[in-house]
mmCIF file of N, CA and C in Angstrom:
data_model
loop_
_atom_site.group_PDB
_atom_site.id
_atom_site.type_symbol
_atom_site.label_atom_id
_atom_site.label_comp_id
_atom_site.label_asym_id
_atom_site.label_seq_id
_atom_site.Cartn_x
_atom_site.Cartn_y
_atom_site.Cartn_z
ATOM 1 N N MET A 28 -53.272 40.629 28.187
ATOM 2 C CA MET A 28 -52.016 40.895 27.547
ATOM 3 C C MET A 28 -51.446 42.233 27.998
ATOM 4 N N SER A 29 -52.318 43.132 28.452
ATOM 5 C CA SER A 29 -51.861 44.456 28.846
ATOM 6 C C SER A 29 -50.971 44.419 30.082
ATOM 7 N N MET A 30 -51.132 43.406 30.953
ATOM 8 C CA MET A 30 -50.261 43.318 32.118
ATOM 9 C C MET A 30 -48.875 42.821 31.740
ATOM 10 N N TRP A 31 -48.720 42.193 30.596
ATOM 11 C CA TRP A 31 -47.413 41.723 30.130
ATOM 12 C C TRP A 31 -46.646 42.821 29.411
ATOM 13 N N LYS A 32 -47.342 43.815 28.930
ATOM 14 C CA LYS A 32 -46.707 44.873 28.134
ATOM 15 C C LYS A 32 -45.574 45.581 28.896
ATOM 16 N N PRO A 33 -45.743 46.017 30.160
ATOM 17 C CA PRO A 33 -44.629 46.649 30.882
ATOM 18 C C PRO A 33 -43.449 45.702 31.081
ATOM 19 N N LEU A 34 -43.720 44.427 31.330
ATOM 20 C CA LEU A 34 -42.656 43.446 31.510
ATOM 21 C C LEU A 34 -41.864 43.260 30.215
ATOM 22 N N VAL A 35 -42.561 43.150 29.093
ATOM 23 C CA VAL A 35 -41.903 42.991 27.787
ATOM 24 C C VAL A 35 -41.076 44.231 27.469
ATOM 25 N N GLN A 36 -41.611 45.410 27.723
ATOM 26 C CA GLN A 36 -40.871 46.649 27.461
ATOM 27 C C GLN A 36 -39.601 46.716 28.318
ATOM 28 N N THR A 37 -39.683 46.304 29.553
ATOM 29 C CA THR A 37 -38.522 46.314 30.444
ATOM 30 C C THR A 37 -37.463 45.339 29.960
ATOM 31 N N VAL A 38 -37.884 44.130 29.570
ATOM 32 C CA VAL A 38 -36.938 43.128 29.068
ATOM 33 C C VAL A 38 -36.256 43.632 27.800
ATOM 34 N N ILE A 39 -37.005 44.221 26.898
ATOM 35 C CA ILE A 39 -36.429 44.761 25.654
ATOM 36 C C ILE A 39 -35.439 45.887 25.980
ATOM 37 N N ALA A 40 -35.781 46.754 26.906
ATOM 38 C CA ALA A 40 -34.881 47.854 27.283
ATOM 39 C C ALA A 40 -33.584 47.324 27.881
ATOM 40 N N VAL A 41 -33.670 46.304 28.735
ATOM 41 C CA VAL A 41 -32.472 45.717 29.347
ATOM 42 C C VAL A 41 -31.609 45.064 28.279
ATOM 43 N N LEU A 42 -32.213 44.342 27.343
ATOM 44 C CA LEU A 42 -31.457 43.717 26.260
ATOM 45 C C LEU A 42 -30.766 44.760 25.381
ATOM 46 N N MET A 43 -31.465 45.818 25.058
ATOM 47 C CA MET A 43 -30.882 46.884 24.230
ATOM 48 C C MET A 43 -29.701 47.546 24.943
ATOM 49 N N MET A 44 -29.852 47.798 26.226
ATOM 50 C CA MET A 44 -28.762 48.429 26.975
ATOM 51 C C MET A 44 -27.559 47.505 27.066
ATOM 52 N N SER A 45 -27.798 46.216 27.242
ATOM 53 C CA SER A 45 -26.665 45.295 27.340
ATOM 54 C C SER A 45 -25.973 45.150 25.992
ATOM 55 N N LEU A 46 -26.734 45.163 24.891
ATOM 56 C CA LEU A 46 -26.118 45.088 23.561
ATOM 57 C C LEU A 46 -25.326 46.359 23.254
ATOM 58 N N LEU A 47 -25.888 47.514 23.578
ATOM 59 C CA LEU A 47 -25.183 48.772 23.355
ATOM 60 C C LEU A 47 -23.956 48.879 24.248
ATOM 61 N N GLY A 48 -24.067 48.400 25.473
ATOM 62 C CA GLY A 48 -22.954 48.472 26.410
ATOM 63 C C GLY A 48 -21.762 47.658 25.973
ATOM 64 N N THR A 49 -21.979 46.567 25.270
ATOM 65 C CA THR A 49 -20.851 45.737 24.838
ATOM 66 C C THR A 49 -20.198 46.279 23.582
ATOM 67 N N SER A 50 -20.884 47.138 22.849
ATOM 68 C CA SER A 50 -20.297 47.641 21.608
ATOM 69 C C SER A 50 -19.627 49.000 21.780
ATOM 70 N N VAL A 51 -19.725 49.580 22.955
ATOM 71 C CA VAL A 51 -19.144 50.890 23.211
ATOM 72 C C VAL A 51 -17.934 50.730 24.125
ATOM 73 N N GLY A 52 -16.905 51.542 23.912
ATOM 74 C CA GLY A 52 -15.741 51.509 24.787
ATOM 75 C C GLY A 52 -14.535 50.926 24.094
ATOM 76 N N CYS A 53 -13.562 50.515 24.876
ATOM 77 C CA CYS A 53 -12.317 49.964 24.342
ATOM 78 C C CYS A 53 -12.564 48.579 23.770
ATOM 79 N N LYS A 54 -11.865 48.288 22.707
ATOM 80 C CA LYS A 54 -11.923 46.952 22.129
ATOM 81 C C LYS A 54 -11.108 46.019 23.003
ATOM 82 N N LYS A 55 -11.292 44.748 22.786
ATOM 83 C CA LYS A 55 -10.579 43.747 23.573
ATOM 84 C C LYS A 55 -9.078 43.928 23.383
ATOM 85 N N ASN A 56 -8.337 43.845 24.478
ATOM 86 C CA ASN A 56 -6.874 44.003 24.494
ATOM 87 C C ASN A 56 -6.420 45.410 24.110
ATOM 88 N N GLU A 57 -7.329 46.370 24.128
ATOM 89 C CA GLU A 57 -6.982 47.760 23.850
ATOM 90 C C GLU A 57 -7.121 48.536 25.148
ATOM 91 N N SER A 58 -6.114 49.340 25.482
ATOM 92 C CA SER A 58 -6.185 50.101 26.732
ATOM 93 C C SER A 58 -6.381 51.577 26.437
ATOM 94 N N PHE A 59 -6.896 52.254 27.413
ATOM 95 C CA PHE A 59 -7.111 53.695 27.301
ATOM 96 C C PHE A 59 -5.806 54.418 27.564
ATOM 97 N N LYS A 60 -5.438 55.339 26.698
ATOM 98 C CA LYS A 60 -4.220 56.117 26.884
ATOM 99 C C LYS A 60 -4.613 57.539 27.286
ATOM 100 N N ALA A 61 -4.208 57.921 28.476
ATOM 101 C CA ALA A 61 -4.535 59.252 28.989
ATOM 102 C C ALA A 61 -3.759 60.313 28.215
ATOM 103 N N PRO A 62 -4.363 61.483 28.005
ATOM 104 C CA PRO A 62 -3.643 62.553 27.312
ATOM 105 C C PRO A 62 -2.491 63.086 28.161
ATOM 106 N N ASN A 63 -1.477 63.575 27.515
ATOM 107 C CA ASN A 63 -0.319 64.148 28.205
ATOM 108 C C ASN A 63 -0.607 65.628 28.484
ATOM 109 N N ILE A 64 -1.023 65.916 29.701
ATOM 110 C CA ILE A 64 -1.369 67.290 30.088
ATOM 111 C C ILE A 64 -0.273 67.823 30.992
ATOM 112 N N LYS A 65 0.316 68.937 30.599
ATOM 113 C CA LYS A 65 1.398 69.542 31.375
ATOM 114 C C LYS A 65 0.841 70.165 32.649
ATOM 115 N N VAL A 66 1.476 69.872 33.776
ATOM 116 C CA VAL A 66 1.088 70.451 35.055
ATOM 117 C C VAL A 66 2.021 71.621 35.337
ATOM 118 N N ILE A 67 1.462 72.804 35.431
ATOM 119 C CA ILE A 67 2.253 73.999 35.712
ATOM 120 C C ILE A 67 2.328 74.220 37.211
ATOM 121 N N THR A 68 1.193 74.093 37.877
ATOM 122 C CA THR A 68 1.108 74.233 39.322
ATOM 123 C C THR A 68 0.085 73.234 39.846
ATOM 124 N N LYS A 69 0.320 72.728 41.034
ATOM 125 C CA LYS A 69 -0.622 71.780 41.622
ATOM 126 C C LYS A 69 -1.710 72.490 42.413
ATOM 127 N N ASP A 70 -1.595 73.794 42.545
ATOM 128 C CA ASP A 70 -2.591 74.562 43.290
ATOM 129 C C ASP A 70 -3.625 75.147 42.340
ATOM 130 N N ASN A 71 -4.753 75.582 42.907
ATOM 131 C CA ASN A 71 -5.836 76.140 42.106
ATOM 132 C C ASN A 71 -5.393 77.407 41.394
ATOM 133 N N VAL A 72 -5.696 77.491 40.124
ATOM 134 C CA VAL A 72 -5.385 78.683 39.330
ATOM 135 C C VAL A 72 -6.601 79.599 39.361
ATOM 136 N N HIS A 73 -6.378 80.873 39.712
ATOM 137 C CA HIS A 73 -7.475 81.835 39.807
ATOM 138 C C HIS A 73 -7.383 82.942 38.775
ATOM 139 N N PHE A 74 -6.279 82.998 38.034
ATOM 140 C CA PHE A 74 -6.107 84.053 37.042
ATOM 141 C C PHE A 74 -5.314 83.511 35.867
ATOM 142 N N VAL A 75 -5.805 83.784 34.675
ATOM 143 C CA VAL A 75 -5.093 83.463 33.436
ATOM 144 C C VAL A 75 -5.306 84.624 32.480
ATOM 145 N N GLN A 76 -4.209 85.131 31.909
ATOM 146 C CA GLN A 76 -4.355 86.151 30.873
ATOM 147 C C GLN A 76 -3.265 85.978 29.838
ATOM 148 N N ALA A 77 -3.695 85.944 28.585
ATOM 149 C CA ALA A 77 -2.774 85.937 27.452
ATOM 150 C C ALA A 77 -2.805 87.327 26.843
ATOM 151 N N VAL A 78 -1.693 88.036 26.946
ATOM 152 C CA VAL A 78 -1.609 89.403 26.422
ATOM 153 C C VAL A 78 -1.493 89.379 24.899
ATOM 154 N N ASP A 79 -0.797 88.377 24.386
ATOM 155 C CA ASP A 79 -0.661 88.169 22.950
ATOM 156 C C ASP A 79 -0.510 86.668 22.718
ATOM 157 N N ASP A 80 -0.113 86.259 21.539
ATOM 158 C CA ASP A 80 -0.004 84.829 21.238
ATOM 159 C C ASP A 80 1.076 84.129 22.046
ATOM 160 N N ASN A 81 2.044 84.856 22.561
ATOM 161 C CA ASN A 81 3.166 84.239 23.266
ATOM 162 C C ASN A 81 3.141 84.428 24.775
ATOM 163 N N ASN A 82 2.753 85.589 25.256
ATOM 164 C CA ASN A 82 2.869 85.938 26.676
ATOM 165 C C ASN A 82 1.593 85.634 27.449
ATOM 166 N N ILE A 83 1.733 84.693 28.403
ATOM 167 C CA ILE A 83 0.604 84.251 29.224
ATOM 168 C C ILE A 83 1.043 84.286 30.683
ATOM 169 N N TRP A 84 0.172 84.779 31.558
ATOM 170 C CA TRP A 84 0.426 84.752 33.000
ATOM 171 C C TRP A 84 -0.687 83.968 33.673
ATOM 172 N N ILE A 85 -0.323 83.226 34.725
ATOM 173 C CA ILE A 85 -1.303 82.589 35.596
ATOM 174 C C ILE A 85 -0.895 82.867 37.043
ATOM 175 N N ALA A 86 -1.881 82.922 37.931
ATOM 176 C CA ALA A 86 -1.631 83.096 39.368
ATOM 177 C C ALA A 86 -2.480 82.079 40.107
ATOM 178 N N ASN A 87 -1.946 81.599 41.240
ATOM 179 C CA ASN A 87 -2.652 80.525 41.938
ATOM 180 C C ASN A 87 -3.053 80.917 43.358
ATOM 181 N N SER A 88 -3.492 79.910 44.097
ATOM 182 C CA SER A 88 -4.075 80.145 45.412
ATOM 183 C C SER A 88 -3.049 80.282 46.525
ATOM 184 N N ILE A 89 -1.753 80.171 46.240
ATOM 185 C CA ILE A 89 -0.745 80.321 47.300
ATOM 186 C C ILE A 89 0.270 81.416 46.973
ATOM 187 N N GLY A 90 -0.139 82.385 46.144
ATOM 188 C CA GLY A 90 0.707 83.543 45.895
ATOM 189 C C GLY A 90 1.769 83.351 44.824
ATOM 190 N N GLU A 91 1.663 82.310 44.027
ATOM 191 C CA GLU A 91 2.647 82.082 42.977
ATOM 192 C C GLU A 91 2.146 82.619 41.639
ATOM 193 N N ILE A 92 3.075 83.144 40.847
ATOM 194 C CA ILE A 92 2.777 83.639 39.510
ATOM 195 C C ILE A 92 3.711 82.925 38.548
ATOM 196 N N TYR A 93 3.137 82.460 37.433
ATOM 197 C CA TYR A 93 3.911 81.796 36.394
ATOM 198 C C TYR A 93 3.719 82.543 35.082
ATOM 199 N N HIS A 94 4.774 82.550 34.259
ATOM 200 C CA HIS A 94 4.738 83.234 32.970
ATOM 201 C C HIS A 94 5.266 82.314 31.879
ATOM 202 N N SER A 95 4.625 82.376 30.732
ATOM 203 C CA SER A 95 5.120 81.708 29.536
ATOM 204 C C SER A 95 5.342 82.765 28.470
ATOM 205 N N GLY A 96 6.514 82.758 27.883
ATOM 206 C CA GLY A 96 6.818 83.695 26.808
ATOM 207 C C GLY A 96 6.795 83.038 25.442
ATOM 208 N N ASP A 97 6.379 81.753 25.407
ATOM 209 C CA ASP A 97 6.364 81.026 24.138
ATOM 210 C C ASP A 97 5.021 80.323 23.894
ATOM 211 N N GLY A 98 3.950 80.980 24.284
ATOM 212 C CA GLY A 98 2.619 80.451 24.017
ATOM 213 C C GLY A 98 2.212 79.266 24.866
ATOM 214 N N GLY A 99 2.892 79.025 25.994
ATOM 215 C CA GLY A 99 2.519 77.955 26.903
ATOM 216 C C GLY A 99 3.358 76.699 26.790
ATOM 217 N N THR A 100 4.371 76.709 25.938
ATOM 218 C CA THR A 100 5.243 75.531 25.816
ATOM 219 C C THR A 100 6.084 75.355 27.068
ATOM 220 N N THR A 101 6.677 76.437 27.552
ATOM 221 C CA THR A 101 7.456 76.388 28.788
ATOM 222 C C THR A 101 6.941 77.463 29.734
ATOM 223 N N TRP A 102 7.150 77.238 31.043
ATOM 224 C CA TRP A 102 6.667 78.152 32.070
ATOM 225 C C TRP A 102 7.774 78.420 33.076
ATOM 226 N N GLN A 103 7.851 79.662 33.557
ATOM 227 C CA GLN A 103 8.792 80.037 34.606
ATOM 228 C C GLN A 103 8.011 80.660 35.758
ATOM 229 N N GLN A 104 8.359 80.253 36.969
ATOM 230 C CA GLN A 104 7.755 80.881 38.136
ATOM 231 C C GLN A 104 8.434 82.216 38.361
ATOM 232 N N GLN A 105 7.642 83.244 38.640
ATOM 233 C CA GLN A 105 8.164 84.572 38.931
ATOM 234 C C GLN A 105 8.081 84.817 40.431
ATOM 235 N N ALA A 106 9.159 85.325 41.002
ATOM 236 C CA ALA A 106 9.201 85.592 42.443
ATOM 237 C C ALA A 106 8.220 86.707 42.796
ATOM 238 N N THR A 107 7.480 86.504 43.892
ATOM 239 C CA THR A 107 6.553 87.532 44.373
ATOM 240 C C THR A 107 6.807 87.772 45.858
ATOM 241 N N PRO A 108 6.458 88.957 46.340
ATOM 242 C CA PRO A 108 6.645 89.233 47.766
ATOM 243 C C PRO A 108 5.627 88.545 48.669
ATOM 244 N N VAL A 109 4.689 87.775 48.102
ATOM 245 C CA VAL A 109 3.670 87.123 48.933
ATOM 246 C C VAL A 109 3.693 85.600 48.830
ATOM 247 N N GLU A 110 4.569 85.027 48.016
ATOM 248 C CA GLU A 110 4.520 83.572 47.836
ATOM 249 C C GLU A 110 4.831 82.806 49.115
ATOM 250 N N ASP A 111 5.668 83.361 49.988
ATOM 251 C CA ASP A 111 5.951 82.674 51.259
ATOM 252 C C ASP A 111 4.817 82.835 52.269
ATOM 253 N N LYS A 112 3.913 83.795 52.042
ATOM 254 C CA LYS A 112 2.765 84.020 52.929
ATOM 255 C C LYS A 112 1.538 83.237 52.474
ATOM 256 N N GLU A 113 1.620 82.612 51.305
ATOM 257 C CA GLU A 113 0.524 81.832 50.739
ATOM 258 C C GLU A 113 -0.776 82.629 50.669
ATOM 259 N N VAL A 114 -0.720 83.789 50.023
ATOM 260 C CA VAL A 114 -1.894 84.635 49.829
ATOM 261 C C VAL A 114 -2.581 84.242 48.528
ATOM 262 N N LEU A 115 -3.868 83.992 48.604
ATOM 263 C CA LEU A 115 -4.632 83.651 47.414
ATOM 264 C C LEU A 115 -4.684 84.855 46.476
ATOM 265 N N LEU A 116 -4.205 84.668 45.250
ATOM 266 C CA LEU A 116 -4.280 85.701 44.216
ATOM 267 C C LEU A 116 -5.533 85.426 43.395
ATOM 268 N N THR A 117 -6.324 86.469 43.141
ATOM 269 C CA THR A 117 -7.685 86.257 42.664
ATOM 270 C C THR A 117 -7.944 86.628 41.214
ATOM 271 N N ASP A 118 -7.185 87.553 40.652
ATOM 272 C CA ASP A 118 -7.510 88.076 39.328
ATOM 273 C C ASP A 118 -6.254 88.735 38.785
ATOM 274 N N GLY A 119 -6.360 89.474 37.722
ATOM 275 C CA GLY A 119 -5.219 90.201 37.202
ATOM 276 C C GLY A 119 -5.582 91.008 35.980
ATOM 277 N N GLU A 120 -4.695 91.919 35.649
ATOM 278 C CA GLU A 120 -4.883 92.763 34.471
ATOM 279 C C GLU A 120 -3.513 93.150 33.944
ATOM 280 N N PHE A 121 -3.244 92.803 32.700
ATOM 281 C CA PHE A 121 -2.033 93.244 32.016
ATOM 282 C C PHE A 121 -2.441 94.161 30.886
ATOM 283 N N LEU A 122 -1.816 95.334 30.836
ATOM 284 C CA LEU A 122 -2.086 96.275 29.752
ATOM 285 C C LEU A 122 -1.259 95.944 28.523
ATOM 286 N N ASP A 123 -0.085 95.372 28.748
ATOM 287 C CA ASP A 123 0.834 94.994 27.677
ATOM 288 C C ASP A 123 1.761 93.916 28.233
ATOM 289 N N THR A 124 2.831 93.605 27.550
ATOM 290 C CA THR A 124 3.726 92.532 28.016
ATOM 291 C C THR A 124 4.599 92.949 29.188
ATOM 292 N N GLN A 125 4.546 94.196 29.598
ATOM 293 C CA GLN A 125 5.378 94.682 30.692
ATOM 294 C C GLN A 125 4.596 95.077 31.938
ATOM 295 N N THR A 126 3.414 95.639 31.773
ATOM 296 C CA THR A 126 2.685 96.282 32.865
ATOM 297 C C THR A 126 1.469 95.475 33.298
ATOM 298 N N GLY A 127 1.453 95.069 34.597
ATOM 299 C CA GLY A 127 0.321 94.298 35.082
ATOM 300 C C GLY A 127 0.118 94.413 36.576
ATOM 301 N N TRP A 128 -1.092 94.081 37.006
ATOM 302 C CA TRP A 128 -1.476 94.060 38.417
ATOM 303 C C TRP A 128 -2.183 92.746 38.717
ATOM 304 N N ILE A 129 -1.961 92.223 39.914
ATOM 305 C CA ILE A 129 -2.655 91.017 40.370
ATOM 306 C C ILE A 129 -3.101 91.245 41.814
ATOM 307 N N PRO A 130 -4.426 91.270 42.061
ATOM 308 C CA PRO A 130 -4.938 91.463 43.423
ATOM 309 C C PRO A 130 -5.100 90.127 44.145
ATOM 310 N N GLY A 131 -5.342 90.238 45.459
ATOM 311 C CA GLY A 131 -5.555 89.038 46.256
ATOM 312 C C GLY A 131 -6.258 89.346 47.554
ATOM 313 N N LEU A 132 -6.232 88.376 48.443
ATOM 314 C CA LEU A 132 -6.878 88.535 49.743
ATOM 315 C C LEU A 132 -6.102 89.513 50.615
ATOM 316 N N TYR A 133 -6.787 90.044 51.636
ATOM 317 C CA TYR A 133 -6.215 90.941 52.654
ATOM 318 C C TYR A 133 -5.667 92.238 52.055
ATOM 319 N N GLY A 134 -6.294 92.738 50.987
ATOM 320 C CA GLY A 134 -5.873 93.997 50.380
ATOM 321 C C GLY A 134 -4.616 93.893 49.535
ATOM 322 N N THR A 135 -4.218 92.688 49.191
ATOM 323 C CA THR A 135 -2.995 92.480 48.409
ATOM 324 C C THR A 135 -3.159 93.022 46.994
ATOM 325 N N MET A 136 -2.160 93.781 46.528
ATOM 326 C CA MET A 136 -2.105 94.220 45.141
ATOM 327 C C MET A 136 -0.652 94.157 44.699
ATOM 328 N N LEU A 137 -0.370 93.275 43.745
ATOM 329 C CA LEU A 137 0.968 93.159 43.185
ATOM 330 C C LEU A 137 1.023 93.904 41.865
ATOM 331 N N HIS A 138 2.173 94.530 41.593
ATOM 332 C CA HIS A 138 2.351 95.297 40.347
ATOM 333 C C HIS A 138 3.711 94.979 39.750
ATOM 334 N N THR A 139 3.744 94.875 38.425
ATOM 335 C CA THR A 139 4.997 94.740 37.702
ATOM 336 C C THR A 139 5.034 95.756 36.566
ATOM 337 N N ALA A 140 6.207 96.286 36.318
ATOM 338 C CA ALA A 140 6.412 97.191 35.191
ATOM 339 C C ALA A 140 7.474 96.631 34.251
ATOM 340 N N ASP A 141 7.907 95.384 34.534
ATOM 341 C CA ASP A 141 8.967 94.780 33.714
ATOM 342 C C ASP A 141 8.634 93.340 33.319
ATOM 343 N N GLY A 142 7.362 93.086 33.049
ATOM 344 C CA GLY A 142 6.943 91.767 32.596
ATOM 345 C C GLY A 142 6.998 90.689 33.646
ATOM 346 N N GLY A 143 7.096 91.065 34.910
ATOM 347 C CA GLY A 143 7.122 90.093 35.995
ATOM 348 C C GLY A 143 8.512 89.713 36.458
ATOM 349 N N ALA A 144 9.540 90.337 35.894
ATOM 350 C CA ALA A 144 10.895 90.085 36.400
ATOM 351 C C ALA A 144 10.953 90.473 37.873
ATOM 352 N N THR A 145 10.235 91.538 38.232
ATOM 353 C CA THR A 145 10.070 91.924 39.636
ATOM 354 C C THR A 145 8.602 92.276 39.871
ATOM 355 N N TRP A 146 8.103 91.908 41.040
ATOM 356 C CA TRP A 146 6.748 92.233 41.470
ATOM 357 C C TRP A 146 6.853 93.025 42.758
ATOM 358 N N GLN A 147 6.146 94.152 42.817
ATOM 359 C CA GLN A 147 6.107 94.974 44.020
ATOM 360 C C GLN A 147 4.720 94.897 44.642
ATOM 361 N N LEU A 148 4.711 94.926 45.978
ATOM 362 C CA LEU A 148 3.469 94.986 46.721
ATOM 363 C C LEU A 148 3.053 96.450 46.799
ATOM 364 N N GLN A 149 1.876 96.781 46.265
ATOM 365 C CA GLN A 149 1.382 98.162 46.304
ATOM 366 C C GLN A 149 0.436 98.344 47.475
ATOM 367 N N GLU A 150 0.493 99.506 48.086
ATOM 368 C CA GLU A 150 -0.392 99.842 49.195
ATOM 369 C C GLU A 150 -1.790 100.115 48.638
ATOM 370 N N THR A 151 -2.802 99.450 49.212
ATOM 371 C CA THR A 151 -4.173 99.654 48.753
ATOM 372 C C THR A 151 -5.016 100.418 49.765
ATOM 373 N N GLY A 152 -4.539 100.518 51.013
ATOM 374 C CA GLY A 152 -5.308 101.212 52.035
ATOM 375 C C GLY A 152 -6.442 100.379 52.610
ATOM 376 N N THR A 153 -6.465 99.087 52.317
ATOM 377 C CA THR A 153 -7.512 98.223 52.857
ATOM 378 C C THR A 153 -6.943 96.847 53.188
ATOM 379 N N LYS A 154 -7.618 96.169 54.083
ATOM 380 C CA LYS A 154 -7.293 94.775 54.382
ATOM 381 C C LYS A 154 -8.413 93.862 53.887
ATOM 382 N N TYR A 155 -9.412 94.472 53.222
ATOM 383 C CA TYR A 155 -10.495 93.676 52.634
ATOM 384 C C TYR A 155 -9.960 92.903 51.431
ATOM 385 N N HIS A 156 -10.625 91.808 51.116
ATOM 386 C CA HIS A 156 -10.218 90.982 49.992
ATOM 387 C C HIS A 156 -10.512 91.703 48.674
ATOM 388 N N LEU A 157 -9.566 91.655 47.770
ATOM 389 C CA LEU A 157 -9.732 92.243 46.440
ATOM 390 C C LEU A 157 -9.891 91.097 45.449
ATOM 391 N N PHE A 158 -11.070 91.007 44.846
ATOM 392 C CA PHE A 158 -11.380 89.872 43.986
ATOM 393 C C PHE A 158 -11.245 90.164 42.500
ATOM 394 N N SER A 159 -11.137 91.431 42.133
ATOM 395 C CA SER A 159 -11.078 91.768 40.719
ATOM 396 C C SER A 159 -10.323 93.083 40.549
ATOM 397 N N VAL A 160 -9.782 93.263 39.369
ATOM 398 C CA VAL A 160 -9.080 94.510 39.060
ATOM 399 C C VAL A 160 -9.273 94.819 37.584
ATOM 400 N N ASP A 161 -9.351 96.113 37.274
ATOM 401 C CA ASP A 161 -9.495 96.538 35.883
ATOM 402 C C ASP A 161 -8.785 97.871 35.718
ATOM 403 N N PHE A 162 -7.907 97.951 34.740
ATOM 404 C CA PHE A 162 -7.167 99.187 34.464
ATOM 405 C C PHE A 162 -7.466 99.646 33.051
ATOM 406 N N VAL A 163 -7.623 100.956 32.890
ATOM 407 C CA VAL A 163 -7.832 101.524 31.560
ATOM 408 C C VAL A 163 -6.529 102.069 30.985
ATOM 409 N N ASP A 164 -5.593 102.403 31.876
ATOM 410 C CA ASP A 164 -4.253 102.810 31.474
ATOM 411 C C ASP A 164 -3.330 102.618 32.694
ATOM 412 N N LYS A 165 -2.075 103.027 32.593
ATOM 413 C CA LYS A 165 -1.109 102.782 33.674
ATOM 414 C C LYS A 165 -1.402 103.560 34.945
ATOM 415 N N GLN A 166 -2.240 104.577 34.886
ATOM 416 C CA GLN A 166 -2.515 105.417 36.046
ATOM 417 C C GLN A 166 -3.917 105.259 36.614
ATOM 418 N N ASN A 167 -4.839 104.619 35.880
ATOM 419 C CA ASN A 167 -6.226 104.575 36.302
ATOM 420 C C ASN A 167 -6.770 103.148 36.296
ATOM 421 N N GLY A 168 -7.154 102.693 37.502
ATOM 422 C CA GLY A 168 -7.696 101.341 37.630
ATOM 423 C C GLY A 168 -8.581 101.218 38.840
ATOM 424 N N TRP A 169 -9.346 100.125 38.904
ATOM 425 C CA TRP A 169 -10.275 99.870 39.985
ATOM 426 C C TRP A 169 -10.094 98.447 40.485
ATOM 427 N N ALA A 170 -10.205 98.260 41.800
ATOM 428 C CA ALA A 170 -10.158 96.922 42.385
ATOM 429 C C ALA A 170 -11.427 96.688 43.165
#
């Protein structure tokens, strides 16, 4: 009887899996409805920061920056001096709703003092990739 035991256990396991498989999932004539997820950018996002409940910035892999001033309900693309060069933006730091920096590849450092209405390219003195940035105030930061 001991040689039948593995066979019986296998048959029971297959029956249990088939019974469980038929009771899980969509019911007959019921279809799956995908969630409505808003697409802001089709490119990879490398930076997200919410300064407060309303102001959120994201930056992507081709030099684009987007801002939401209403907690993510609507988004506006902000013009940058690198978006036509498709420079990967890697990180960012906003001290408040007006002042922020976003670094990227090839020594790229973008700065805004007006909430992203304008972005300036800051000289970093390097062509090495900048993957992170941290500022303690408007005058002191590290990349």
